mmCIF file with all atom_site columns, C-alpha atoms and ligand atoms in Angstrom:
data_model
loop_
_atom_site.group_PDB
_atom_site.id
_atom_site.type_symbol
_atom_site.label_atom_id
_atom_site.label_alt_id
_atom_site.label_comp_id
_atom_site.label_asym_id
_atom_site.label_entity_id
_atom_site.label_seq_id
_atom_site.pdbx_PDB_ins_code
_atom_site.Cartn_x
_atom_site.Cartn_y
_atom_site.Cartn_z
_atom_site.occupancy
_atom_site.B_iso_or_equiv
_atom_site.pdbx_formal_charge
_atom_site.auth_seq_id
_atom_site.auth_comp_id
_atom_site.auth_asym_id
_atom_site.auth_atom_id
_atom_site.pdbx_PDB_model_num
ATOM   1   C  CA  . MET R 1 1   ? -5.664  2.909   -19.350 1.00 40.00 ? 1   MET R CA  1
ATOM   2   C  CA  . PRO R 1 2   ? -6.462  2.366   -15.677 1.00 47.00 ? 2   PRO R CA  1
ATOM   3   C  CA  . TYR R 1 3   ? -2.841  2.443   -14.602 1.00 48.00 ? 3   TYR R CA  1
ATOM   4   C  CA  . LYS R 1 4   ? 0.550   2.923   -16.188 1.00 49.00 ? 4   LYS R CA  1
ATOM   5   C  CA  . SER R 1 5   ? 3.796   1.168   -15.532 1.00 52.00 ? 5   SER R CA  1
ATOM   6   C  CA  . PHE R 1 6   ? 6.395   3.473   -14.114 1.00 54.00 ? 6   PHE R CA  1
ATOM   7   C  CA  . GLU R 1 7   ? 9.227   3.229   -16.626 1.00 59.00 ? 7   GLU R CA  1
ATOM   8   C  CA  . GLU R 1 8   ? 9.290   6.905   -17.398 1.00 74.00 ? 8   GLU R CA  1
ATOM   9   C  CA  . TYR R 1 9   ? 9.970   9.598   -14.866 1.00 85.00 ? 9   TYR R CA  1
ATOM   10  C  CA  . ASN R 1 10  ? 8.748   13.127  -15.158 1.00 88.00 ? 10  ASN R CA  1
ATOM   11  C  CA  . MET R 1 11  ? 11.974  15.004  -16.033 1.00 91.00 ? 11  MET R CA  1
ATOM   12  C  CA  . GLN R 1 12  ? 10.874  18.300  -14.476 1.00 93.00 ? 12  GLN R CA  1
ATOM   13  C  CA  . VAL R 1 13  ? 9.903   16.656  -11.164 1.00 93.00 ? 13  VAL R CA  1
ATOM   14  C  CA  . THR R 1 14  ? 13.065  14.540  -11.185 1.00 95.00 ? 14  THR R CA  1
ATOM   15  C  CA  . ASP R 1 15  ? 15.164  17.649  -11.683 1.00 96.00 ? 15  ASP R CA  1
ATOM   16  C  CA  . ASP R 1 16  ? 13.448  19.678  -8.944  1.00 97.00 ? 16  ASP R CA  1
ATOM   17  C  CA  . VAL R 1 17  ? 13.545  16.856  -6.396  1.00 97.00 ? 17  VAL R CA  1
ATOM   18  C  CA  . LYS R 1 18  ? 17.143  16.036  -7.342  1.00 97.00 ? 18  LYS R CA  1
ATOM   19  C  CA  . ASN R 1 19  ? 18.277  19.600  -6.614  1.00 98.00 ? 19  ASN R CA  1
ATOM   20  C  CA  . ARG R 1 20  ? 16.496  19.594  -3.272  1.00 98.00 ? 20  ARG R CA  1
ATOM   21  C  CA  . TYR R 1 21  ? 18.053  16.268  -2.303  1.00 98.00 ? 21  TYR R CA  1
ATOM   22  C  CA  . LYS R 1 22  ? 21.426  17.694  -3.177  1.00 98.00 ? 22  LYS R CA  1
ATOM   23  C  CA  . SER R 1 23  ? 21.001  20.557  -0.706  1.00 98.00 ? 23  SER R CA  1
ATOM   24  C  CA  . ILE R 1 24  ? 19.541  18.219  1.935   1.00 98.00 ? 24  ILE R CA  1
ATOM   25  C  CA  . ILE R 1 25  ? 22.590  15.930  1.662   1.00 98.00 ? 25  ILE R CA  1
ATOM   26  C  CA  . SER R 1 26  ? 24.841  18.945  1.983   1.00 98.00 ? 26  SER R CA  1
ATOM   27  C  CA  . ASP R 1 27  ? 22.807  20.308  4.955   1.00 98.00 ? 27  ASP R CA  1
ATOM   28  C  CA  . LEU R 1 28  ? 23.300  16.951  6.667   1.00 97.00 ? 28  LEU R CA  1
ATOM   29  C  CA  . GLY R 1 29  ? 27.038  17.501  6.514   1.00 97.00 ? 29  GLY R CA  1
ATOM   30  C  CA  . GLU R 1 30  ? 28.020  15.392  3.530   1.00 98.00 ? 30  GLU R CA  1
ATOM   31  C  CA  . ASP R 1 31  ? 30.157  16.256  0.534   1.00 97.00 ? 31  ASP R CA  1
ATOM   32  C  CA  . THR R 1 32  ? 27.832  16.063  -2.490  1.00 97.00 ? 32  THR R CA  1
ATOM   33  C  CA  . GLN R 1 33  ? 30.870  15.889  -4.784  1.00 97.00 ? 33  GLN R CA  1
ATOM   34  C  CA  . ARG R 1 34  ? 32.115  12.702  -3.177  1.00 97.00 ? 34  ARG R CA  1
ATOM   35  C  CA  . ASP R 1 35  ? 32.283  9.897   -5.764  1.00 97.00 ? 35  ASP R CA  1
ATOM   36  C  CA  . GLY R 1 36  ? 29.646  7.643   -4.239  1.00 97.00 ? 36  GLY R CA  1
ATOM   37  C  CA  . LEU R 1 37  ? 27.210  10.519  -3.833  1.00 98.00 ? 37  LEU R CA  1
ATOM   38  C  CA  . LEU R 1 38  ? 27.466  12.127  -7.260  1.00 97.00 ? 38  LEU R CA  1
ATOM   39  C  CA  . LYS R 1 39  ? 24.393  10.417  -8.710  1.00 97.00 ? 39  LYS R CA  1
ATOM   40  C  CA  . THR R 1 40  ? 22.583  9.913   -5.397  1.00 97.00 ? 40  THR R CA  1
ATOM   41  C  CA  . PRO R 1 41  ? 20.262  12.964  -5.635  1.00 97.00 ? 41  PRO R CA  1
ATOM   42  C  CA  . GLU R 1 42  ? 18.964  11.780  -9.008  1.00 96.00 ? 42  GLU R CA  1
ATOM   43  C  CA  . ARG R 1 43  ? 18.579  8.159   -7.867  1.00 96.00 ? 43  ARG R CA  1
ATOM   44  C  CA  . ALA R 1 44  ? 16.785  9.260   -4.714  1.00 96.00 ? 44  ALA R CA  1
ATOM   45  C  CA  . ALA R 1 45  ? 14.468  11.523  -6.721  1.00 96.00 ? 45  ALA R CA  1
ATOM   46  C  CA  . LYS R 1 46  ? 13.530  8.616   -8.990  1.00 95.00 ? 46  LYS R CA  1
ATOM   47  C  CA  . ALA R 1 47  ? 13.116  6.214   -6.073  1.00 95.00 ? 47  ALA R CA  1
ATOM   48  C  CA  . MET R 1 48  ? 10.743  8.616   -4.319  1.00 95.00 ? 48  MET R CA  1
ATOM   49  C  CA  . GLN R 1 49  ? 8.672   9.042   -7.464  1.00 95.00 ? 49  GLN R CA  1
ATOM   50  C  CA  . PHE R 1 50  ? 8.439   5.274   -7.789  1.00 94.00 ? 50  PHE R CA  1
ATOM   51  C  CA  . LEU R 1 51  ? 7.426   4.896   -4.139  1.00 96.00 ? 51  LEU R CA  1
ATOM   52  C  CA  . THR R 1 52  ? 4.679   7.510   -4.474  1.00 96.00 ? 52  THR R CA  1
ATOM   53  C  CA  . GLN R 1 53  ? 3.359   6.538   -7.919  1.00 95.00 ? 53  GLN R CA  1
ATOM   54  C  CA  . GLY R 1 54  ? 0.034   5.514   -6.337  1.00 97.00 ? 54  GLY R CA  1
ATOM   55  C  CA  . TYR R 1 55  ? -1.205  9.098   -6.589  1.00 96.00 ? 55  TYR R CA  1
ATOM   56  C  CA  . GLU R 1 56  ? -1.443  8.720   -10.350 1.00 94.00 ? 56  GLU R CA  1
ATOM   57  C  CA  . GLN R 1 57  ? -3.181  5.351   -10.347 1.00 96.00 ? 57  GLN R CA  1
ATOM   58  C  CA  . ASP R 1 58  ? -6.887  4.621   -10.187 1.00 97.00 ? 58  ASP R CA  1
ATOM   59  C  CA  . PRO R 1 59  ? -7.764  1.661   -7.912  1.00 98.00 ? 59  PRO R CA  1
ATOM   60  C  CA  . VAL R 1 60  ? -11.465 1.750   -8.854  1.00 98.00 ? 60  VAL R CA  1
ATOM   61  C  CA  . ALA R 1 61  ? -10.602 1.376   -12.538 1.00 98.00 ? 61  ALA R CA  1
ATOM   62  C  CA  . ILE R 1 62  ? -8.276  -1.534  -11.698 1.00 98.00 ? 62  ILE R CA  1
ATOM   63  C  CA  . LEU R 1 63  ? -11.058 -3.403  -9.890  1.00 97.00 ? 63  LEU R CA  1
ATOM   64  C  CA  . LYS R 1 64  ? -13.713 -2.538  -12.478 1.00 97.00 ? 64  LYS R CA  1
ATOM   65  C  CA  . GLY R 1 65  ? -11.439 -3.811  -15.223 1.00 96.00 ? 65  GLY R CA  1
ATOM   66  C  CA  . ALA R 1 66  ? -11.553 -7.342  -13.782 1.00 97.00 ? 66  ALA R CA  1
ATOM   67  C  CA  . MET R 1 67  ? -15.043 -7.873  -12.318 1.00 97.00 ? 67  MET R CA  1
ATOM   68  C  CA  . PHE R 1 68  ? -16.850 -10.994 -13.467 1.00 97.00 ? 68  PHE R CA  1
ATOM   69  C  CA  . LYS R 1 69  ? -20.464 -12.066 -12.943 1.00 97.00 ? 69  LYS R CA  1
ATOM   70  C  CA  . GLU R 1 70  ? -20.389 -15.216 -10.829 1.00 96.00 ? 70  GLU R CA  1
ATOM   71  C  CA  . SER R 1 71  ? -22.772 -16.937 -8.430  1.00 96.00 ? 71  SER R CA  1
ATOM   72  C  CA  . TYR R 1 72  ? -20.051 -18.104 -6.002  1.00 96.00 ? 72  TYR R CA  1
ATOM   73  C  CA  . ASN R 1 73  ? -20.957 -16.705 -2.607  1.00 93.00 ? 73  ASN R CA  1
ATOM   74  C  CA  . GLU R 1 74  ? -18.473 -18.150 -0.157  1.00 96.00 ? 74  GLU R CA  1
ATOM   75  C  CA  . MET R 1 75  ? -15.589 -16.290 1.425   1.00 97.00 ? 75  MET R CA  1
ATOM   76  C  CA  . VAL R 1 76  ? -12.649 -15.448 -0.880  1.00 98.00 ? 76  VAL R CA  1
ATOM   77  C  CA  . ILE R 1 77  ? -9.368  -14.819 0.927   1.00 98.00 ? 77  ILE R CA  1
ATOM   78  C  CA  . VAL R 1 78  ? -6.052  -13.501 -0.358  1.00 98.00 ? 78  VAL R CA  1
ATOM   79  C  CA  . LYS R 1 79  ? -3.571  -13.541 2.483   1.00 97.00 ? 79  LYS R CA  1
ATOM   80  C  CA  . ASP R 1 80  ? 0.071   -12.581 3.018   1.00 98.00 ? 80  ASP R CA  1
ATOM   81  C  CA  . ILE R 1 81  ? 0.064   -9.782  0.443   1.00 98.00 ? 81  ILE R CA  1
ATOM   82  C  CA  . GLU R 1 82  ? 3.467   -8.080  0.690   1.00 98.00 ? 82  GLU R CA  1
ATOM   83  C  CA  . LEU R 1 83  ? 3.165   -4.418  1.465   1.00 97.00 ? 83  LEU R CA  1
ATOM   84  C  CA  . TYR R 1 84  ? 5.647   -1.537  1.379   1.00 98.00 ? 84  TYR R CA  1
ATOM   85  C  CA  . SER R 1 85  ? 4.643   1.999   2.184   1.00 98.00 ? 85  SER R CA  1
ATOM   86  C  CA  . LEU R 1 86  ? 5.992   5.280   3.579   1.00 98.00 ? 86  LEU R CA  1
ATOM   87  C  CA  . CYS R 1 87  ? 4.857   6.772   6.863   1.00 97.00 ? 87  CYS R CA  1
ATOM   88  C  CA  . GLU R 1 88  ? 3.672   10.296  6.242   1.00 98.00 ? 88  GLU R CA  1
ATOM   89  C  CA  . HIS R 1 89  ? 5.053   11.600  9.523   1.00 96.00 ? 89  HIS R CA  1
ATOM   90  C  CA  . HIS R 1 90  ? 8.713   10.723  8.939   1.00 95.00 ? 90  HIS R CA  1
ATOM   91  C  CA  . ILE R 1 91  ? 8.834   9.624   5.270   1.00 97.00 ? 91  ILE R CA  1
ATOM   92  C  CA  . LEU R 1 92  ? 10.357  6.354   6.476   1.00 96.00 ? 92  LEU R CA  1
ATOM   93  C  CA  . PRO R 1 93  ? 9.202   2.917   5.292   1.00 97.00 ? 93  PRO R CA  1
ATOM   94  C  CA  . PHE R 1 94  ? 6.686   0.707   6.944   1.00 97.00 ? 94  PHE R CA  1
ATOM   95  C  CA  . PHE R 1 95  ? 6.246   -2.792  5.592   1.00 98.00 ? 95  PHE R CA  1
ATOM   96  C  CA  . GLY R 1 96  ? 4.448   -6.025  6.293   1.00 98.00 ? 96  GLY R CA  1
ATOM   97  C  CA  . LYS R 1 97  ? 1.494   -8.020  5.071   1.00 98.00 ? 97  LYS R CA  1
ATOM   98  C  CA  . ALA R 1 98  ? -2.117  -7.421  4.160   1.00 98.00 ? 98  ALA R CA  1
ATOM   99  C  CA  . HIS R 1 99  ? -4.859  -10.037 4.337   1.00 98.00 ? 99  HIS R CA  1
ATOM   100 C  CA  . ILE R 1 100 ? -8.069  -9.405  2.412   1.00 98.00 ? 100 ILE R CA  1
ATOM   101 C  CA  . ALA R 1 101 ? -11.345 -11.327 2.315   1.00 98.00 ? 101 ALA R CA  1
ATOM   102 C  CA  . TYR R 1 102 ? -14.668 -10.679 0.676   1.00 98.00 ? 102 TYR R CA  1
ATOM   103 C  CA  . ILE R 1 103 ? -17.955 -12.511 0.186   1.00 98.00 ? 103 ILE R CA  1
ATOM   104 C  CA  . PRO R 1 104 ? -19.200 -11.960 -3.384  1.00 98.00 ? 104 PRO R CA  1
ATOM   105 C  CA  . ASN R 1 105 ? -22.608 -10.579 -4.174  1.00 97.00 ? 105 ASN R CA  1
ATOM   106 C  CA  . GLY R 1 106 ? -23.003 -11.525 -7.829  1.00 96.00 ? 106 GLY R CA  1
ATOM   107 C  CA  . TYR R 1 107 ? -19.506 -10.473 -8.861  1.00 97.00 ? 107 TYR R CA  1
ATOM   108 C  CA  . ILE R 1 108 ? -16.009 -11.742 -8.212  1.00 98.00 ? 108 ILE R CA  1
ATOM   109 C  CA  . VAL R 1 109 ? -12.808 -9.861  -9.004  1.00 98.00 ? 109 VAL R CA  1
ATOM   110 C  CA  . GLY R 1 110 ? -9.578  -11.135 -10.589 1.00 97.00 ? 110 GLY R CA  1
ATOM   111 C  CA  . LEU R 1 111 ? -7.460  -12.257 -7.620  1.00 95.00 ? 111 LEU R CA  1
ATOM   112 C  CA  . SER R 1 112 ? -4.320  -10.402 -8.699  1.00 96.00 ? 112 SER R CA  1
ATOM   113 C  CA  . LYS R 1 113 ? -6.244  -7.125  -8.516  1.00 98.00 ? 113 LYS R CA  1
ATOM   114 C  CA  . LEU R 1 114 ? -6.409  -7.180  -4.721  1.00 98.00 ? 114 LEU R CA  1
ATOM   115 C  CA  . PRO R 1 115 ? -2.600  -6.980  -4.299  1.00 98.00 ? 115 PRO R CA  1
ATOM   116 C  CA  . ARG R 1 116 ? -2.611  -4.343  -7.052  1.00 98.00 ? 116 ARG R CA  1
ATOM   117 C  CA  . ILE R 1 117 ? -4.941  -2.031  -5.163  1.00 98.00 ? 117 ILE R CA  1
ATOM   118 C  CA  . VAL R 1 118 ? -2.938  -2.540  -1.960  1.00 98.00 ? 118 VAL R CA  1
ATOM   119 C  CA  . ASP R 1 119 ? 0.071   -1.251  -3.935  1.00 98.00 ? 119 ASP R CA  1
ATOM   120 C  CA  . VAL R 1 120 ? -1.852  1.724   -5.313  1.00 98.00 ? 120 VAL R CA  1
ATOM   121 C  CA  . PHE R 1 121 ? -2.765  2.930   -1.829  1.00 98.00 ? 121 PHE R CA  1
ATOM   122 C  CA  . ALA R 1 122 ? 0.559   1.881   -0.248  1.00 98.00 ? 122 ALA R CA  1
ATOM   123 C  CA  . ARG R 1 123 ? 2.622   3.848   -2.775  1.00 98.00 ? 123 ARG R CA  1
ATOM   124 C  CA  . ARG R 1 124 ? 1.642   7.159   -1.259  1.00 98.00 ? 124 ARG R CA  1
ATOM   125 C  CA  . LEU R 1 125 ? 2.533   8.931   1.975   1.00 98.00 ? 125 LEU R CA  1
ATOM   126 C  CA  . GLN R 1 126 ? 0.408   6.981   4.419   1.00 98.00 ? 126 GLN R CA  1
ATOM   127 C  CA  . VAL R 1 127 ? -0.575  6.018   7.905   1.00 98.00 ? 127 VAL R CA  1
ATOM   128 C  CA  . GLN R 1 128 ? -1.394  2.343   8.378   1.00 98.00 ? 128 GLN R CA  1
ATOM   129 C  CA  . GLU R 1 129 ? -4.877  3.124   9.714   1.00 98.00 ? 129 GLU R CA  1
ATOM   130 C  CA  . ARG R 1 130 ? -5.907  5.095   6.615   1.00 98.00 ? 130 ARG R CA  1
ATOM   131 C  CA  . LEU R 1 131 ? -4.313  2.577   4.261   1.00 98.00 ? 131 LEU R CA  1
ATOM   132 C  CA  . THR R 1 132 ? -6.465  -0.152  5.840   1.00 98.00 ? 132 THR R CA  1
ATOM   133 C  CA  . GLU R 1 133 ? -9.593  1.973   5.519   1.00 98.00 ? 133 GLU R CA  1
ATOM   134 C  CA  . GLN R 1 134 ? -8.924  2.973   1.910   1.00 98.00 ? 134 GLN R CA  1
ATOM   135 C  CA  . VAL R 1 135 ? -8.408  -0.618  0.735   1.00 98.00 ? 135 VAL R CA  1
ATOM   136 C  CA  . LEU R 1 136 ? -11.551 -1.657  2.612   1.00 98.00 ? 136 LEU R CA  1
ATOM   137 C  CA  . ASP R 1 137 ? -13.725 1.160   1.239   1.00 98.00 ? 137 ASP R CA  1
ATOM   138 C  CA  . CYS R 1 138 ? -12.434 0.775   -2.300  1.00 98.00 ? 138 CYS R CA  1
ATOM   139 C  CA  . ILE R 1 139 ? -13.419 -2.914  -2.426  1.00 98.00 ? 139 ILE R CA  1
ATOM   140 C  CA  . ASN R 1 140 ? -16.697 -2.290  -0.607  1.00 98.00 ? 140 ASN R CA  1
ATOM   141 C  CA  . ASP R 1 141 ? -17.809 0.608   -2.810  1.00 98.00 ? 141 ASP R CA  1
ATOM   142 C  CA  . THR R 1 142 ? -16.652 -0.850  -6.129  1.00 98.00 ? 142 THR R CA  1
ATOM   143 C  CA  . LEU R 1 143 ? -17.394 -4.566  -5.875  1.00 97.00 ? 143 LEU R CA  1
ATOM   144 C  CA  . LYS R 1 144 ? -20.353 -4.106  -3.497  1.00 98.00 ? 144 LYS R CA  1
ATOM   145 C  CA  . PRO R 1 145 ? -19.817 -7.534  -1.922  1.00 98.00 ? 145 PRO R CA  1
ATOM   146 C  CA  . GLN R 1 146 ? -21.841 -9.026  0.953   1.00 98.00 ? 146 GLN R CA  1
ATOM   147 C  CA  . GLY R 1 147 ? -18.878 -8.248  3.161   1.00 98.00 ? 147 GLY R CA  1
ATOM   148 C  CA  . VAL R 1 148 ? -15.206 -7.322  3.117   1.00 98.00 ? 148 VAL R CA  1
ATOM   149 C  CA  . ALA R 1 149 ? -12.396 -7.614  5.663   1.00 98.00 ? 149 ALA R CA  1
ATOM   150 C  CA  . VAL R 1 150 ? -8.883  -6.181  5.680   1.00 98.00 ? 150 VAL R CA  1
ATOM   151 C  CA  . VAL R 1 151 ? -6.120  -6.894  8.202   1.00 98.00 ? 151 VAL R CA  1
ATOM   152 C  CA  . ILE R 1 152 ? -2.700  -5.236  7.914   1.00 98.00 ? 152 ILE R CA  1
ATOM   153 C  CA  . GLU R 1 153 ? 0.322   -6.116  10.040  1.00 98.00 ? 153 GLU R CA  1
ATOM   154 C  CA  . ALA R 1 154 ? 3.358   -3.895  9.629   1.00 97.00 ? 154 ALA R CA  1
ATOM   155 C  CA  . SER R 1 155 ? 6.692   -2.865  11.119  1.00 96.00 ? 155 SER R CA  1
ATOM   156 C  CA  . HIS R 1 156 ? 7.481   0.833   11.100  1.00 95.00 ? 156 HIS R CA  1
ATOM   157 C  CA  . MET R 1 157 ? 11.060  1.973   10.543  1.00 94.00 ? 157 MET R CA  1
ATOM   158 C  CA  . CYS R 1 158 ? 10.296  5.227   12.352  1.00 91.00 ? 158 CYS R CA  1
ATOM   159 C  CA  . MET R 1 159 ? 9.701   3.145   15.486  1.00 89.00 ? 159 MET R CA  1
ATOM   160 C  CA  . MET R 1 160 ? 12.515  0.667   14.866  1.00 89.00 ? 160 MET R CA  1
ATOM   161 C  CA  . MET R 1 161 ? 15.355  3.031   13.925  1.00 87.00 ? 161 MET R CA  1
ATOM   162 C  CA  . ARG R 1 162 ? 14.545  6.098   15.962  1.00 81.00 ? 162 ARG R CA  1
ATOM   163 C  CA  . GLY R 1 163 ? 12.344  7.174   18.846  1.00 70.00 ? 163 GLY R CA  1
ATOM   164 C  CA  . VAL R 1 164 ? 11.403  4.204   21.000  1.00 67.00 ? 164 VAL R CA  1
ATOM   165 C  CA  . GLN R 1 165 ? 13.624  1.740   19.046  1.00 68.00 ? 165 GLN R CA  1
ATOM   166 C  CA  . LYS R 1 166 ? 11.303  -1.201  19.470  1.00 70.00 ? 166 LYS R CA  1
ATOM   167 C  CA  . GLN R 1 167 ? 12.742  -3.631  16.938  1.00 73.00 ? 167 GLN R CA  1
ATOM   168 C  CA  . ASN R 1 168 ? 10.143  -6.340  17.092  1.00 77.00 ? 168 ASN R CA  1
ATOM   169 C  CA  . SER R 1 169 ? 6.873   -4.525  17.520  1.00 86.00 ? 169 SER R CA  1
ATOM   170 C  CA  . LEU R 1 170 ? 4.226   -5.173  14.918  1.00 91.00 ? 170 LEU R CA  1
ATOM   171 C  CA  . THR R 1 171 ? 1.291   -2.852  14.379  1.00 95.00 ? 171 THR R CA  1
ATOM   172 C  CA  . THR R 1 172 ? -1.993  -4.508  13.443  1.00 96.00 ? 172 THR R CA  1
ATOM   173 C  CA  . THR R 1 173 ? -4.961  -2.655  11.963  1.00 98.00 ? 173 THR R CA  1
ATOM   174 C  CA  . SER R 1 174 ? -8.205  -4.117  10.706  1.00 98.00 ? 174 SER R CA  1
ATOM   175 C  CA  . GLY R 1 175 ? -11.519 -3.152  9.226   1.00 98.00 ? 175 GLY R CA  1
ATOM   176 C  CA  . PHE R 1 176 ? -14.717 -5.063  8.557   1.00 98.00 ? 176 PHE R CA  1
ATOM   177 C  CA  . ARG R 1 177 ? -17.846 -4.302  6.543   1.00 98.00 ? 177 ARG R CA  1
ATOM   178 C  CA  . GLY R 1 178 ? -21.125 -6.105  5.915   1.00 98.00 ? 178 GLY R CA  1
ATOM   179 C  CA  . GLN R 1 179 ? -21.166 -9.813  6.802   1.00 98.00 ? 179 GLN R CA  1
ATOM   180 C  CA  . PHE R 1 180 ? -17.780 -9.501  8.520   1.00 98.00 ? 180 PHE R CA  1
ATOM   181 C  CA  . GLU R 1 181 ? -19.341 -7.298  11.170  1.00 97.00 ? 181 GLU R CA  1
ATOM   182 C  CA  . LYS R 1 182 ? -20.900 -10.551 12.424  1.00 97.00 ? 182 LYS R CA  1
ATOM   183 C  CA  . ILE R 1 183 ? -18.624 -12.138 14.982  1.00 97.00 ? 183 ILE R CA  1
ATOM   184 C  CA  . GLU R 1 184 ? -18.841 -15.727 13.540  1.00 97.00 ? 184 GLU R CA  1
ATOM   185 C  CA  . THR R 1 185 ? -17.880 -14.620 10.021  1.00 97.00 ? 185 THR R CA  1
ATOM   186 C  CA  . ARG R 1 186 ? -15.112 -12.408 11.323  1.00 97.00 ? 186 ARG R CA  1
ATOM   187 C  CA  . ASN R 1 187 ? -13.734 -15.224 13.490  1.00 97.00 ? 187 ASN R CA  1
ATOM   188 C  CA  . GLU R 1 188 ? -13.804 -17.669 10.580  1.00 96.00 ? 188 GLU R CA  1
ATOM   189 C  CA  . PHE R 1 189 ? -11.734 -15.213 8.543   1.00 97.00 ? 189 PHE R CA  1
ATOM   190 C  CA  . LEU R 1 190 ? -9.274  -14.564 11.372  1.00 96.00 ? 190 LEU R CA  1
ATOM   191 C  CA  . LYS R 1 191 ? -8.864  -18.323 11.877  1.00 96.00 ? 191 LYS R CA  1
ATOM   192 C  CA  . LEU R 1 192 ? -8.233  -18.876 8.157   1.00 95.00 ? 192 LEU R CA  1
ATOM   193 C  CA  . ILE R 1 193 ? -5.445  -16.260 8.133   1.00 95.00 ? 193 ILE R CA  1
ATOM   194 C  CA  . GLY R 1 194 ? -3.954  -17.808 11.264  1.00 92.00 ? 194 GLY R CA  1
ATOM   195 C  CA  . LYS R 1 195 ? -4.884  -15.106 13.787  1.00 85.00 ? 195 LYS R CA  1
HETATM 196 ZN ZN1 . LIG K 2 .   ? 6.533   7.521   11.269  1.00 82.30 ? 201 LIG K ZN1 1
#
């Protein structure tokens, strides 16, 4: 199976992470025996496993499982893909939208698979730059299209809640391969996603 749904948590990992969360909460000055916090270490351990489940999933297999021979060779765009990830420097969320386009070269891919692979790479400790690159390379190397483009716009909690406290800043990253390296094709894509 190319991926598994995350209904079951690894009990050993849950237990280890739970115990560490318990001491972290106590180190931060809280009473771990307080009613509202009793089950928090376990919930947090499960939440973190859910948010990092991408390590165990195979994005290439997901794409390969839904590639279809097709002669269509115009631009295919999936825009406004919701994205939630964790910044690897602070383990705080960053979230926003991904826009993906490709120009087929004999094969198209099931449209729902593009958001799926965004999730696979986003559910790891990440930086937005690498996330953009990984989605781009995965589509380019697996589907081998005439071109692929990825734009990600995201807000970073580590900037919003701490440090510079810039509430409204949006970070944009992009990558282009093949036909999208041509300025006309790239501009057409950017226009179609409203940039
Ligand atoms: Zn950060």
